[in-house]
Amino acid sequence: MPNLGVILQNSLRTGVAVPAFNVPYLPMIEPVIRAVIDQNAFALIETARLEWYKFEAGGPQEVAQEFGCWQSPDHVRLHLDHIPVIDEDGQQVDYLSIIRQAIDLGYHSVMVDGSRLPLEENINATKRVVQLAHAAGIPCEAELGVIRGHEAGPLPSYEELFSSGAGFTKIEEARRFVTETSCDWLSVAIGNVHGAISKGYKDQKKVSARLDLNHLKALSSATSIPLVLHGGSGIPQEYVLASFKKGIAKINIATEIRQAYESALEETGSVSTAQEAVFQRTAWLVGDYLGLKDTQPIIMKGQV
Ligand SMILES: [Zn+2]
């Protein structure tokens, strides 16, 4: 069975993306995995630090344990999402010890997010994590550019963000960043935004983000590594599908399945009904929205 580094290379080469689903509530893990297997696709379960503190995922150990109950390595692997060096509230994070812990727990890949740091410091922090990850034989994702949405309060006008290109990952910085850090995958800012997570905003319908596909293509040629699209919920399908042909190998999806879980739970009070809602939404996302039904053999072999 290929390791996750090879699988993402396969994804980049074939244009068959790997969706990565965030699970802010532990009972979401089982229905997401069931839906991925049901669609005969390949996906990641991922967990970010903010989901342990601002939601109910517990911590890296709790997620790994629940994942272990349902794991199916032909179809799903476990990724450590956003471990920020500076978090969304401006606090310093002991990122190295969290990432070490996840590696010891058997996570199949990890992410360090130094995107709130100046370039030089982001490079240094990322280098440290790449060394840890590579010593354990797993890939490391990093982030460069400004992907908004996790900070408290309302998002600045999306139209303004998009048309100015402010915060987009810069081509020359990306080239240098990848060369100097040897990171395996890079999360880029090309018009995508994270779903809001702060009180009063997290239940709102997400802004319909667009993607600058020419900019993406240029980033892909400059870096030659699998690129990652964060904030995958709510982007019109034609942009998402086109991005898979221009360098996006992994797409993170959080808001869509979180809101499915939360609203079903609120309506019915039943965890199993909420799990069923997550199953349905995930199966729809994988099959209809992302067009990934029956792509598991392609992603494993690396050829169509
Ligand atoms: Zn993200």
Coordinates of N, CA and C in Angstrom, one line a residue, residues 16 24 78 85 93 112 116 123 148 151 159 207 233:
V16 N -6.9 13.7 -9.7 CA -7.9 13.2 -8.8 C -7.6 13.7 -7.4
P24 N -14.8 18.3 14.0 CA -14.9 19.0 15.3 C -15.6 18.2 16.4
L78 N -5.1 9.5 8.5 CA -5.3 10.5 9.5 C -4.2 11.6 9.4
V85 N 1.8 28.3 14.7 CA 2.9 28.9 15.5 C 2.3 30.0 16.4
V93 N 2.0 29.3 20.3 CA 1.6 27.9 20.6 C 2.9 27.0 20.6
V112 N 2.2 22.2 9.8 CA 2.5 23.4 10.7 C 2.0 24.6 9.9
R116 N 1.1 33.2 10.0 CA 1.0 34.5 10.6 C 2.3 35.1 10.9
I123 N 9.6 30.1 7.4 CA 10.5 29.2 6.8 C 11.2 28.4 8.0
R148 N -8.1 33.9 5.3 CA -8.8 34.5 6.4 C -10.0 33.6 6.9
E151 N -10.3 34.1 12.4 CA -10.2 35.1 13.4 C -11.6 35.5 13.9
E159 N -15.3 40.7 -1.8 CA -15.0 41.3 -3.1 C -13.7 42.1 -3.1
V207 N -19.4 32.5 2.9 CA -19.3 33.3 1.6 C -18.9 32.4 0.5
S233 N -15.3 24.4 1.6 CA -16.7 24.5 1.6 C -17.2 25.8 0.9

